[in-house]
PDB file of C-alpha atoms in Angstrom:
ATOM      1  CA  MET A   1       0.460   4.882   6.334  1.00 94.00           C
ATOM      2  CA  ARG A   2      -1.040   7.806   4.426  1.00 95.00           C
ATOM      3  CA  ALA A   3       0.771   6.747   1.051  1.00 96.00           C
ATOM      4  CA  ALA A   4      -0.635   3.048   1.710  1.00 98.00           C
ATOM      5  CA  VAL A   5      -2.720   1.703  -1.351  1.00 98.00           C
ATOM      6  CA  ARG A   6      -6.353   1.463  -0.249  1.00 98.00           C
ATOM      7  CA  SER A   7      -8.130   0.167  -3.349  1.00 96.00           C
ATOM      8  CA  LEU A   8      -8.148  -2.642  -5.787  1.00 97.00           C
ATOM      9  CA  ASP A   9      -8.359  -0.717  -8.866  1.00 97.00           C
ATOM     10  CA  ARG A  10      -5.140   1.209  -7.722  1.00 97.00           C
ATOM     11  CA  LEU A  11      -3.435  -1.678  -6.460  1.00 98.00           C
ATOM     12  CA  LEU A  12      -3.798  -3.438 -10.065  1.00 97.00           C
ATOM     13  CA  ALA A  13      -2.868   0.082 -11.822  1.00 97.00           C
ATOM     14  CA  ALA A  14       0.289   0.239  -9.887  1.00 97.00           C
ATOM     15  CA  LEU A  15       1.270  -3.272 -10.996  1.00 97.00           C
ATOM     16  CA  GLY A  16       0.149  -2.688 -14.448  1.00 97.00           C
ATOM     17  CA  LEU A  17      -2.400  -5.750 -13.964  1.00 97.00           C
ATOM     18  CA  ASP A  18      -5.844  -6.346 -15.407  1.00 94.00           C
ATOM     19  CA  ALA A  19      -8.967  -7.239 -12.960  1.00 91.00           C
ATOM     20  CA  GLU A  20     -10.366  -9.956 -15.305  1.00 86.00           C
ATOM     21  CA  ALA A  21      -7.256 -11.472 -16.151  1.00 86.00           C
ATOM     22  CA  VAL A  22      -5.905 -11.763 -12.475  1.00 92.00           C
ATOM     23  CA  GLY A  23      -9.352 -13.362 -11.183  1.00 92.00           C
ATOM     24  CA  VAL A  24     -10.327 -11.105  -8.335  1.00 96.00           C
ATOM     25  CA  SER A  25     -13.285 -10.608  -6.265  1.00 95.00           C
ATOM     26  CA  ARG A  26     -14.781  -6.961  -5.847  1.00 96.00           C
ATOM     27  CA  GLN A  27     -17.155  -8.297  -3.048  1.00 96.00           C
ATOM     28  CA  ALA A  28     -13.899  -9.966  -1.372  1.00 96.00           C
ATOM     29  CA  ALA A  29     -12.359  -6.401  -1.512  1.00 96.00           C
ATOM     30  CA  ARG A  30     -15.500  -5.010  -0.064  1.00 96.00           C
ATOM     31  CA  ASP A  31     -15.633  -7.725   2.829  1.00 95.00           C
ATOM     32  CA  PHE A  32     -12.119  -7.352   3.729  1.00 96.00           C
ATOM     33  CA  PRO A  33     -10.487  -3.824   2.088  1.00 97.00           C
ATOM     34  CA  VAL A  34      -7.205  -3.906   0.304  1.00 98.00           C
ATOM     35  CA  LEU A  35      -4.398  -2.521   2.547  1.00 98.00           C
ATOM     36  CA  VAL A  36      -0.840  -2.309   0.941  1.00 98.00           C
ATOM     37  CA  THR A  37       2.103  -0.045   2.281  1.00 98.00           C
ATOM     38  CA  PRO A  38       4.473   1.419  -0.321  1.00 97.00           C
ATOM     39  CA  GLU A  39       7.364  -0.880   1.051  1.00 97.00           C
ATOM     40  CA  TRP A  40       5.211  -3.855   0.258  1.00 97.00           C
ATOM     41  CA  LEU A  41       4.004  -2.737  -3.062  1.00 98.00           C
ATOM     42  CA  ARG A  42       7.606  -1.795  -4.485  1.00 97.00           C
ATOM     43  CA  ALA A  43       8.901  -5.509  -3.652  1.00 98.00           C
ATOM     44  CA  MET A  44       6.380  -6.941  -5.812  1.00 98.00           C
ATOM     45  CA  GLU A  45       7.117  -7.605  -9.444  1.00 97.00           C
ATOM     46  CA  HIS A  46       5.458  -5.411 -11.911  1.00 97.00           C
ATOM     47  CA  GLY A  47       3.006  -7.532 -14.312  1.00 97.00           C
ATOM     48  CA  ASN A  48       3.378 -10.606 -12.681  1.00 97.00           C
ATOM     49  CA  PRO A  49      -0.396 -12.228 -11.358  1.00 96.00           C
ATOM     50  CA  ALA A  50       1.430 -14.727  -9.420  1.00 96.00           C
ATOM     51  CA  ASP A  51       3.775 -12.489  -7.307  1.00 97.00           C
ATOM     52  CA  PRO A  52       4.177 -14.161  -4.067  1.00 98.00           C
ATOM     53  CA  LEU A  53       3.810 -10.975  -2.267  1.00 98.00           C
ATOM     54  CA  LEU A  54       0.957  -9.915  -4.636  1.00 98.00           C
ATOM     55  CA  ARG A  55      -0.859 -13.237  -3.933  1.00 98.00           C
ATOM     56  CA  GLN A  56      -0.741 -12.715  -0.187  1.00 98.00           C
ATOM     57  CA  VAL A  57      -2.815  -9.448  -0.379  1.00 98.00           C
ATOM     58  CA  LEU A  58      -5.055  -9.738  -3.486  1.00 97.00           C
ATOM     59  CA  PRO A  59      -8.698 -10.276  -3.160  1.00 97.00           C
ATOM     60  CA  ALA A  60      -9.338 -13.510  -5.024  1.00 96.00           C
ATOM     61  CA  ALA A  61     -12.605 -14.823  -6.391  1.00 95.00           C
ATOM     62  CA  ARG A  62     -12.064 -17.946  -4.512  1.00 95.00           C
ATOM     63  CA  GLU A  63     -12.520 -16.215  -1.129  1.00 96.00           C
ATOM     64  CA  GLU A  64     -15.968 -16.105  -2.057  1.00 95.00           C
ATOM     65  CA  ASP A  65     -16.374 -19.947  -1.905  1.00 95.00           C
ATOM     66  CA  SER A  66     -17.830 -21.515   1.074  1.00 94.00           C
ATOM     67  CA  VAL A  67     -15.501 -24.425   2.367  1.00 96.00           C
ATOM     68  CA  PRO A  68     -16.474 -27.124   4.870  1.00 97.00           C
ATOM     69  CA  GLY A  69     -14.460 -26.612   8.035  1.00 96.00           C
ATOM     70  CA  TYR A  70     -13.540 -23.068   7.404  1.00 97.00           C
ATOM     71  CA  SER A  71     -14.900 -20.448   9.794  1.00 95.00           C
ATOM     72  CA  VAL A  72     -14.932 -16.982  10.836  1.00 94.00           C
ATOM     73  CA  ASP A  73     -13.382 -18.035  14.316  1.00 92.00           C
ATOM     74  CA  PRO A  74     -11.274 -21.050  13.374  1.00 92.00           C
ATOM     75  CA  LEU A  75      -8.910 -20.815  16.615  1.00 91.00           C
ATOM     76  CA  GLN A  76     -12.313 -19.948  18.961  1.00 88.00           C
ATOM     77  CA  GLU A  77     -10.520 -16.886  20.242  1.00 88.00           C
ATOM     78  CA  TYR A  78     -13.709 -14.795  20.851  1.00 81.00           C
ATOM     79  CA  THR A  79     -16.620 -17.251  20.795  1.00 66.00           C
ATOM     80  CA  GLY A  80     -14.886 -19.034  23.641  1.00 55.00           C
ATOM     81  CA  SER A  81     -13.594 -15.912  25.276  1.00 57.00           C
ATOM     82  CA  ALA A  82     -15.043 -14.542  28.272  1.00 54.00           C
ATOM     83  CA  SER A  83     -12.471 -11.720  28.565  1.00 69.00           C
ATOM     84  CA  PRO A  84     -12.592  -9.186  25.597  1.00 69.00           C
ATOM     85  CA  GLY A  85      -9.123  -7.693  24.537  1.00 85.00           C
ATOM     86  CA  LEU A  86      -7.493 -10.707  26.771  1.00 92.00           C
ATOM     87  CA  ILE A  87      -6.680 -14.258  25.273  1.00 90.00           C
ATOM     88  CA  ARG A  88      -5.699 -17.079  27.537  1.00 90.00           C
ATOM     89  CA  LYS A  89      -4.822 -19.937  25.344  1.00 88.00           C
ATOM     90  CA  TYR A  90      -1.632 -21.648  26.953  1.00 91.00           C
ATOM     91  CA  ARG A  91      -0.485 -21.649  30.586  1.00 93.00           C
ATOM     92  CA  GLY A  92       1.522 -18.685  32.096  1.00 96.00           C
ATOM     93  CA  ARG A  93       0.744 -16.625  29.125  1.00 96.00           C
ATOM     94  CA  ALA A  94      -1.528 -14.026  28.147  1.00 96.00           C
ATOM     95  CA  LEU A  95      -2.049 -12.288  24.767  1.00 95.00           C
ATOM     96  CA  LEU A  96      -3.254  -8.928  24.608  1.00 95.00           C
ATOM     97  CA  VAL A  97      -5.393  -7.701  21.678  1.00 93.00           C
ATOM     98  CA  LEU A  98      -3.921  -4.270  21.475  1.00 93.00           C
ATOM     99  CA  THR A  99      -5.427  -2.927  18.257  1.00 93.00           C
ATOM    100  CA  GLY A 100      -7.727  -4.014  15.093  1.00 92.00           C
ATOM    101  CA  ALA A 101      -5.287  -1.745  12.754  1.00 94.00           C
ATOM    102  CA  CYS A 102      -2.999  -3.429  10.415  1.00 96.00           C
ATOM    103  CA  ALA A 103      -0.300  -2.122   8.047  1.00 97.00           C
ATOM    104  CA  VAL A 104      -0.903  -4.753   5.510  1.00 98.00           C
ATOM    105  CA  HIS A 105      -4.399  -6.793   5.112  1.00 98.00           C
ATOM    106  CA  CYS A 106      -2.845 -10.491   4.510  1.00 98.00           C
ATOM    107  CA  ARG A 107      -5.769 -12.391   3.153  1.00 97.00           C
ATOM    108  CA  TYR A 108      -5.112 -15.758   4.973  1.00 97.00           C
ATOM    109  CA  CYS A 109      -5.229 -13.788   8.004  1.00 96.00           C
ATOM    110  CA  PHE A 110      -6.817 -15.927  11.019  1.00 93.00           C
ATOM    111  CA  ARG A 111      -8.158 -12.707  12.467  1.00 93.00           C
ATOM    112  CA  ARG A 112      -9.739 -11.128   9.346  1.00 93.00           C
ATOM    113  CA  HIS A 113     -13.257 -11.649  10.924  1.00 92.00           C
ATOM    114  CA  PHE A 114     -12.217 -10.581  14.448  1.00 89.00           C
ATOM    115  CA  PRO A 115     -14.718  -8.423  16.371  1.00 86.00           C
ATOM    116  CA  TYR A 116     -12.198  -5.776  17.772  1.00 84.00           C
ATOM    117  CA  GLN A 117     -14.550  -3.332  18.649  1.00 80.00           C
ATOM    118  CA  GLN A 118     -16.025  -5.457  21.129  1.00 78.00           C
ATOM    119  CA  GLY A 119     -12.573  -5.933  23.010  1.00 69.00           C
ATOM    120  CA  ALA A 120     -11.256  -2.457  22.842  1.00 75.00           C
ATOM    121  CA  LEU A 121      -8.950  -1.767  25.530  1.00 82.00           C
ATOM    122  CA  THR A 122     -10.355   1.546  27.009  1.00 82.00           C
ATOM    123  CA  PRO A 123      -9.108   2.676  30.159  1.00 83.00           C
ATOM    124  CA  ALA A 124     -11.934   1.067  32.195  1.00 85.00           C
ATOM    125  CA  ARG A 125     -11.298  -2.369  30.482  1.00 88.00           C
ATOM    126  CA  TRP A 126      -7.638  -2.078  30.610  1.00 91.00           C
ATOM    127  CA  ARG A 127      -7.737  -1.678  34.642  1.00 91.00           C
ATOM    128  CA  GLU A 128     -10.024  -4.985  34.784  1.00 92.00           C
ATOM    129  CA  VAL A 129      -7.739  -6.694  32.673  1.00 93.00           C
ATOM    130  CA  LEU A 130      -4.348  -5.453  34.534  1.00 94.00           C
ATOM    131  CA  ALA A 131      -6.362  -6.724  37.526  1.00 94.00           C
ATOM    132  CA  GLU A 132      -6.738  -9.853  36.275  1.00 93.00           C
ATOM    133  CA  LEU A 133      -3.204 -10.542  35.229  1.00 95.00           C
ATOM    134  CA  GLN A 134      -2.134  -9.241  38.707  1.00 95.00           C
ATOM    135  CA  ALA A 135      -4.266 -11.837  40.305  1.00 95.00           C
ATOM    136  CA  ASP A 136      -2.603 -14.732  38.197  1.00 95.00           C
ATOM    137  CA  ALA A 137      -0.189 -16.318  40.029  1.00 94.00           C
ATOM    138  CA  GLU A 138       1.552 -18.585  37.167  1.00 95.00           C
ATOM    139  CA  LEU A 139       1.818 -15.507  34.669  1.00 97.00           C
ATOM    140  CA  ARG A 140       5.313 -15.630  33.352  1.00 97.00           C
ATOM    141  CA  GLU A 141       4.800 -13.993  29.655  1.00 98.00           C
ATOM    142  CA  VAL A 142       2.571 -11.122  28.291  1.00 98.00           C
ATOM    143  CA  ILE A 143       2.198 -11.256  24.243  1.00 97.00           C
ATOM    144  CA  LEU A 144       1.177  -8.201  22.505  1.00 97.00           C
ATOM    145  CA  SER A 145      -0.872  -8.831  19.501  1.00 95.00           C
ATOM    146  CA  GLY A 146      -3.668  -7.216  17.050  1.00 91.00           C
ATOM    147  CA  GLY A 147      -4.218  -6.472  14.597  1.00 93.00           C
ATOM    148  CA  ASP A 148      -0.459  -5.210  14.911  1.00 97.00           C
ATOM    149  CA  PRO A 149       0.577  -3.692  18.318  1.00 97.00           C
ATOM    150  CA  LEU A 150       3.144  -1.575  16.768  1.00 98.00           C
ATOM    151  CA  LEU A 151       0.795   0.697  15.200  1.00 97.00           C
ATOM    152  CA  THR A 152       0.123   1.972  18.740  1.00 96.00           C
ATOM    153  CA  GLY A 153       1.947   4.852  19.411  1.00 96.00           C
ATOM    154  CA  ASN A 154       5.080   5.085  21.371  1.00 98.00           C
ATOM    155  CA  GLY A 155       3.275   7.065  24.370  1.00 97.00           C
ATOM    156  CA  PRO A 156       0.615   4.289  24.612  1.00 96.00           C
ATOM    157  CA  LEU A 157       2.993   1.879  24.650  1.00 97.00           C
ATOM    158  CA  ALA A 158       5.257   3.289  27.086  1.00 97.00           C
ATOM    159  CA  SER A 159       2.380   3.475  29.326  1.00 96.00           C
ATOM    160  CA  LEU A 160       1.348   0.044  28.949  1.00 96.00           C
ATOM    161  CA  PHE A 161       4.709  -1.207  29.348  1.00 97.00           C
ATOM    162  CA  GLU A 162       5.112   0.549  32.744  1.00 97.00           C
ATOM    163  CA  ASP A 163       2.248  -1.191  33.825  1.00 97.00           C
ATOM    164  CA  LEU A 164       2.926  -4.620  32.751  1.00 97.00           C
ATOM    165  CA  TYR A 165       6.566  -4.247  34.098  1.00 96.00           C
ATOM    166  CA  ARG A 166       4.879  -3.823  37.731  1.00 96.00           C
ATOM    167  CA  LEU A 167       3.434  -7.278  37.525  1.00 96.00           C
ATOM    168  CA  PRO A 168       5.171  -9.064  40.204  1.00 92.00           C
ATOM    169  CA  ARG A 169       5.622 -12.530  38.335  1.00 96.00           C
ATOM    170  CA  LEU A 170       6.131 -11.315  34.916  1.00 98.00           C
ATOM    171  CA  ARG A 171       9.351 -12.416  33.167  1.00 98.00           C
ATOM    172  CA  TRP A 172       8.957 -11.936  29.625  1.00 97.00           C
ATOM    173  CA  LEU A 173       7.513  -9.658  27.028  1.00 98.00           C
ATOM    174  CA  ARG A 174       6.846 -10.992  23.283  1.00 98.00           C
ATOM    175  CA  ILE A 175       5.521  -8.562  20.540  1.00 98.00           C
ATOM    176  CA  HIS A 176       4.070 -10.116  17.239  1.00 98.00           C
ATOM    177  CA  THR A 177       4.523  -7.645  14.438  1.00 98.00           C
ATOM    178  CA  ARG A 178       4.752  -7.160  10.735  1.00 98.00           C
ATOM    179  CA  LEU A 179       5.809  -3.773  10.889  1.00 98.00           C
ATOM    180  CA  PRO A 180       9.538  -4.020  10.583  1.00 98.00           C
ATOM    181  CA  LEU A 181       9.015  -5.635   7.058  1.00 98.00           C
ATOM    182  CA  VAL A 182       5.939  -4.040   5.863  1.00 98.00           C
ATOM    183  CA  LEU A 183       6.417  -0.474   7.407  1.00 98.00           C
ATOM    184  CA  PRO A 184       9.848  -0.456   8.413  1.00 98.00           C
ATOM    185  CA  GLU A 185       9.885   3.503   9.383  1.00 97.00           C
ATOM    186  CA  ARG A 186       7.926   2.403  12.236  1.00 98.00           C
ATOM    187  CA  VAL A 187      11.151   1.101  13.960  1.00 98.00           C
ATOM    188  CA  ASP A 188      11.983   4.898  15.042  1.00 98.00           C
ATOM    189  CA  ASN A 189      14.133   6.239  17.988  1.00 98.00           C
ATOM    190  CA  GLY A 190      11.262   6.371  20.477  1.00 98.00           C
ATOM    191  CA  LEU A 191      10.576   2.588  20.051  1.00 98.00           C
ATOM    192  CA  LEU A 192      13.865   1.320  20.152  1.00 98.00           C
ATOM    193  CA  GLU A 193      14.282   3.524  23.319  1.00 98.00           C
ATOM    194  CA  LEU A 194      11.291   1.982  25.011  1.00 98.00           C
ATOM    195  CA  LEU A 195      12.844  -1.518  24.160  1.00 98.00           C
ATOM    196  CA  ALA A 196      16.474  -0.794  24.752  1.00 98.00           C
ATOM    197  CA  ASN A 197      15.326   0.095  28.459  1.00 97.00           C
ATOM    198  CA  ALA A 198      13.326  -2.630  29.093  1.00 97.00           C
ATOM    199  CA  PRO A 199      13.714  -4.358  32.315  1.00 97.00           C
ATOM    200  CA  LEU A 200      13.145  -7.970  31.308  1.00 97.00           C
ATOM    201  CA  PRO A 201      13.901  -9.689  28.200  1.00 98.00           C
ATOM    202  CA  VAL A 202      11.711  -8.783  24.877  1.00 98.00           C
ATOM    203  CA  ALA A 203      11.011 -11.098  21.967  1.00 98.00           C
ATOM    204  CA  VAL A 204       9.993  -9.397  18.759  1.00 98.00           C
ATOM    205  CA  VAL A 205       8.299 -12.056  16.622  1.00 98.00           C
ATOM    206  CA  ILE A 206       7.925 -10.683  12.810  1.00 97.00           C
ATOM    207  CA  HIS A 207       5.654 -12.395  10.576  1.00 98.00           C
ATOM    208  CA  GLY A 208       7.700 -13.042   7.084  1.00 98.00           C
ATOM    209  CA  ASN A 209       6.596 -15.713   4.650  1.00 98.00           C
ATOM    210  CA  HIS A 210       8.920 -15.143   1.480  1.00 98.00           C
ATOM    211  CA  PRO A 211      12.353 -14.205   1.434  1.00 98.00           C
ATOM    212  CA  ARG A 212      11.423 -11.117  -0.866  1.00 98.00           C
ATOM    213  CA  GLU A 213       9.934  -9.497   2.077  1.00 98.00           C
ATOM    214  CA  LEU A 214      13.267  -8.691   3.443  1.00 98.00           C
ATOM    215  CA  THR A 215      13.994  -5.795   1.668  1.00 98.00           C
ATOM    216  CA  PRO A 216      16.927  -3.423   2.349  1.00 98.00           C
ATOM    217  CA  GLY A 217      14.507  -1.231   4.369  1.00 98.00           C
ATOM    218  CA  ALA A 218      13.211  -4.145   6.369  1.00 98.00           C
ATOM    219  CA  ARG A 219      16.908  -5.653   7.012  1.00 98.00           C
ATOM    220  CA  ALA A 220      17.619  -1.862   8.331  1.00 98.00           C
ATOM    221  CA  ALA A 221      14.750  -2.069  10.899  1.00 98.00           C
ATOM    222  CA  ILE A 222      16.032  -5.266  11.903  1.00 98.00           C
ATOM    223  CA  ALA A 223      19.495  -4.091  12.553  1.00 98.00           C
ATOM    224  CA  ARG A 224      17.836  -1.474  14.604  1.00 98.00           C
ATOM    225  CA  LEU A 225      16.008  -3.927  16.909  1.00 98.00           C
ATOM    226  CA  ARG A 226      19.088  -5.815  17.275  1.00 98.00           C
ATOM    227  CA  GLY A 227      20.959  -2.855  18.561  1.00 98.00           C
ATOM    228  CA  ALA A 228      18.117  -2.339  20.999  1.00 98.00           C
ATOM    229  CA  GLY A 229      18.838  -5.985  22.351  1.00 98.00           C
ATOM    230  CA  VAL A 230      15.704  -7.625  21.639  1.00 98.00           C
ATOM    231  CA  SER A 231      15.608 -11.288  20.444  1.00 98.00           C
ATOM    232  CA  LEU A 232      14.190 -11.721  17.082  1.00 98.00           C
ATOM    233  CA  LEU A 233      12.178 -14.477  15.683  1.00 98.00           C
ATOM    234  CA  ASN A 234      10.113 -15.200  12.520  1.00 98.00           C
ATOM    235  CA  GLN A 235       7.214 -17.237  12.271  1.00 98.00           C
ATOM    236  CA  SER A 236       5.530 -17.988   8.542  1.00 98.00           C
ATOM    237  CA  VAL A 237       2.392 -19.347   7.347  1.00 98.00           C
ATOM    238  CA  LEU A 238       2.636 -22.371   4.804  1.00 98.00           C
ATOM    239  CA  LEU A 239       0.760 -20.642   1.951  1.00 98.00           C
ATOM    240  CA  ARG A 240      -0.284 -22.505  -1.510  1.00 98.00           C
ATOM    241  CA  GLY A 241       1.381 -20.307  -4.361  1.00 97.00           C
ATOM    242  CA  VAL A 242       3.383 -18.321  -1.790  1.00 98.00           C
ATOM    243  CA  ASN A 243       6.275 -20.245  -0.247  1.00 98.00           C
ATOM    244  CA  ASP A 244       4.950 -23.879  -0.538  1.00 98.00           C
ATOM    245  CA  CYS A 245       8.375 -25.224  -2.237  1.00 97.00           C
ATOM    246  CA  THR A 246      11.618 -26.164  -0.559  1.00 98.00           C
ATOM    247  CA  GLN A 247      13.898 -23.596  -2.329  1.00 98.00           C
ATOM    248  CA  THR A 248      11.649 -20.632  -0.989  1.00 98.00           C
ATOM    249  CA  LEU A 249      11.357 -22.220   2.383  1.00 98.00           C
ATOM    250  CA  ALA A 250      15.207 -22.334   2.552  1.00 98.00           C
ATOM    251  CA  GLU A 251      16.216 -19.257   1.185  1.00 98.00           C
ATOM    252  CA  LEU A 252      13.526 -17.501   3.725  1.00 98.00           C
ATOM    253  CA  SER A 253      15.220 -19.436   6.554  1.00 98.00           C
ATOM    254  CA  GLU A 254      18.897 -18.069   5.313  1.00 98.00           C
ATOM    255  CA  ALA A 255      17.579 -14.510   4.595  1.00 98.00           C
ATOM    256  CA  LEU A 256      16.341 -14.219   7.792  1.00 98.00           C
ATOM    257  CA  TYR A 257      19.142 -15.830   9.929  1.00 98.00           C
ATOM    258  CA  GLU A 258      21.814 -13.761   7.677  1.00 98.00           C
ATOM    259  CA  SER A 259      19.490 -10.609   8.889  1.00 98.00           C
ATOM    260  CA  GLY A 260      19.833 -11.576  12.331  1.00 97.00           C
ATOM    261  CA  VAL A 261      16.376 -13.186  13.229  1.00 98.00           C
ATOM    262  CA  LEU A 262      16.106 -16.801  14.070  1.00 98.00           C
ATOM    263  CA  PRO A 263      13.203 -19.128  12.096  1.00 98.00           C
ATOM    264  CA  TYR A 264      10.671 -20.273  14.976  1.00 96.00           C
ATOM    265  CA  TYR A 265       7.598 -21.582  13.530  1.00 98.00           C
ATOM    266  CA  LEU A 266       6.171 -22.608  10.203  1.00 98.00           C
ATOM    267  CA  HIS A 267       2.402 -22.655  10.749  1.00 98.00           C
ATOM    268  CA  LEU A 268      -0.171 -24.695   8.660  1.00 98.00           C
ATOM    269  CA  LEU A 269      -2.964 -22.840   7.493  1.00 98.00           C
ATOM    270  CA  ASP A 270      -5.948 -21.820  10.140  1.00 96.00           C
ATOM    271  CA  PRO A 271      -8.838 -22.586   8.425  1.00 97.00           C
ATOM    272  CA  VAL A 272     -10.453 -19.283   8.101  1.00 96.00           C
ATOM    273  CA  ALA A 273     -13.428 -18.241   6.180  1.00 96.00           C
ATOM    274  CA  GLY A 274     -12.135 -16.850   2.887  1.00 96.00           C
ATOM    275  CA  ALA A 275      -8.853 -18.274   2.726  1.00 97.00           C
ATOM    276  CA  ALA A 276      -8.985 -22.026   1.577  1.00 97.00           C
ATOM    277  CA  HIS A 277      -7.400 -21.327  -1.610  1.00 97.00           C
ATOM    278  CA  PHE A 278      -3.966 -21.007   0.555  1.00 98.00           C
ATOM    279  CA  ALA A 279      -4.317 -24.206   2.172  1.00 98.00           C
ATOM    280  CA  VAL A 280      -1.357 -26.749   1.793  1.00 98.00           C
ATOM    281  CA  ASP A 281      -2.493 -30.535   2.854  1.00 97.00           C
ATOM    282  CA  GLU A 282      -0.386 -31.760   5.765  1.00 97.00           C
ATOM    283  CA  ASP A 283       1.256 -34.820   3.928  1.00 98.00           C
ATOM    284  CA  ARG A 284       2.542 -32.057   1.453  1.00 98.00           C
ATOM    285  CA  ALA A 285       3.485 -30.011   4.580  1.00 98.00           C
ATOM    286  CA  ARG A 286       5.316 -32.858   6.161  1.00 98.00           C
ATOM    287  CA  ALA A 287       7.388 -33.348   2.981  1.00 98.00           C
ATOM    288  CA  LEU A 288       8.389 -29.821   2.364  1.00 98.00           C
ATOM    289  CA  HIS A 289       9.546 -29.600   5.929  1.00 98.00           C
ATOM    290  CA  ALA A 290      11.550 -33.037   5.635  1.00 98.00           C
ATOM    291  CA  ALA A 291      13.414 -31.523   2.588  1.00 98.00           C
ATOM    292  CA  ILE A 292      14.315 -28.485   4.408  1.00 98.00           C
ATOM    293  CA  ARG A 293      15.701 -30.492   7.345  1.00 97.00           C
ATOM    294  CA  GLY A 294      17.772 -32.187   4.784  1.00 97.00           C
ATOM    295  CA  GLN A 295      19.145 -28.968   3.572  1.00 97.00           C
ATOM    296  CA  LEU A 296      19.590 -26.813   6.605  1.00 98.00           C
ATOM    297  CA  PRO A 297      21.551 -26.722   9.710  1.00 98.00           C
ATOM    298  CA  GLY A 298      18.872 -27.365  12.582  1.00 97.00           C
ATOM    299  CA  TYR A 299      18.883 -24.012  13.853  1.00 97.00           C
ATOM    300  CA  LEU A 300      17.691 -22.653  10.975  1.00 98.00           C
ATOM    301  CA  VAL A 301      14.604 -25.077  10.364  1.00 98.00           C
ATOM    302  CA  PRO A 302      11.687 -23.405  12.119  1.00 98.00           C
ATOM    303  CA  ARG A 303       9.040 -26.407  13.892  1.00 98.00           C
ATOM    304  CA  LEU A 304       6.148 -27.226  11.736  1.00 98.00           C
ATOM    305  CA  VAL A 305       2.862 -26.759  13.410  1.00 98.00           C
ATOM    306  CA  ARG A 306      -0.776 -26.126  13.561  1.00 97.00           C
ATOM    307  CA  GLU A 307      -2.804 -24.508  16.341  1.00 94.00           C
ATOM    308  CA  VAL A 308      -5.762 -26.708  17.569  1.00 94.00           C
ATOM    309  CA  PRO A 309      -8.247 -24.948  19.776  1.00 91.00           C
ATOM    310  CA  GLY A 310      -8.238 -26.426  23.365  1.00 88.00           C
ATOM    311  CA  ASP A 311      -5.053 -27.873  22.957  1.00 91.00           C
ATOM    312  CA  VAL A 312      -2.341 -27.214  25.634  1.00 89.00           C
ATOM    313  CA  SER A 313       0.065 -25.753  23.075  1.00 92.00           C
ATOM    314  CA  LYS A 314       0.885 -25.681  19.363  1.00 94.00           C
ATOM    315  CA  ARG A 315       0.729 -29.199  17.715  1.00 95.00           C
ATOM    316  CA  TRP A 316       3.625 -30.362  16.384  1.00 95.00           C
ATOM    317  CA  MET A 317       3.421 -31.839  12.886  1.00 94.00           C
ATOM    318  CA  SER A 318       6.880 -33.181  12.190  1.00 80.00           C
TER     319      SER A 318
END
């Protein structure tokens, strides 16, 4: 992370691109700073302003557009939450926001405006959250999220796991992370030991949107996770100019499966302020999904979904 690119000028220089020709916004870069790991940067095509990995992290001028229906809290996660750091959307599940830190700043992120500082899990706050979870008679699964939960160190994670494993009705643990793809070095021996020794099933959901994200380093990290006995799933976001074509989506599913990861969800974009230029309309999304259904075996076709605040589950779109 010390070697990560943290400025727009450095990112453009590394790829041989001119700011004016690319159409970037320095204001957008101030509002939501650039952050790109060396692994991610090496996977980009030099000199290509339309590179699908670059588009995910490049502060575009269109981020400054005010678009009706796009808000800072599109899923009503904090304006509708009475319990900072703990998000309760669906029955039997609880989501913990462990950190606001990420290894890559994705411009379409639905939590790009999230007030992480208000929900920090301090020791006192964690005791309150743990008591709430212990009192939930329906709780079956805890989901670790962020930011990226694996930017939490192995020591704090071990302590957190121990507390969670004591919950009497907990049956599964799920971790949502981008790090196996963007910072594969994070999948170290300490983390693998924690996962391999878990007394209940653990699922790791990586967030890959394009087949080129499965670099040799990423594939090696995924192989290490498989060796620790976790279930590996992938969820993607359908993004205009990144993966909104049948061939790319099919190649992503195939590359994931060959690496040992099962395609899980293909999300329509959450309408977060600053990301409207990534949106793919529902009719085109359904057509793309139908096309990959006709091309791939069923177990390689992710479910096309949209998340709607107040729904009892993700809404299936196809």
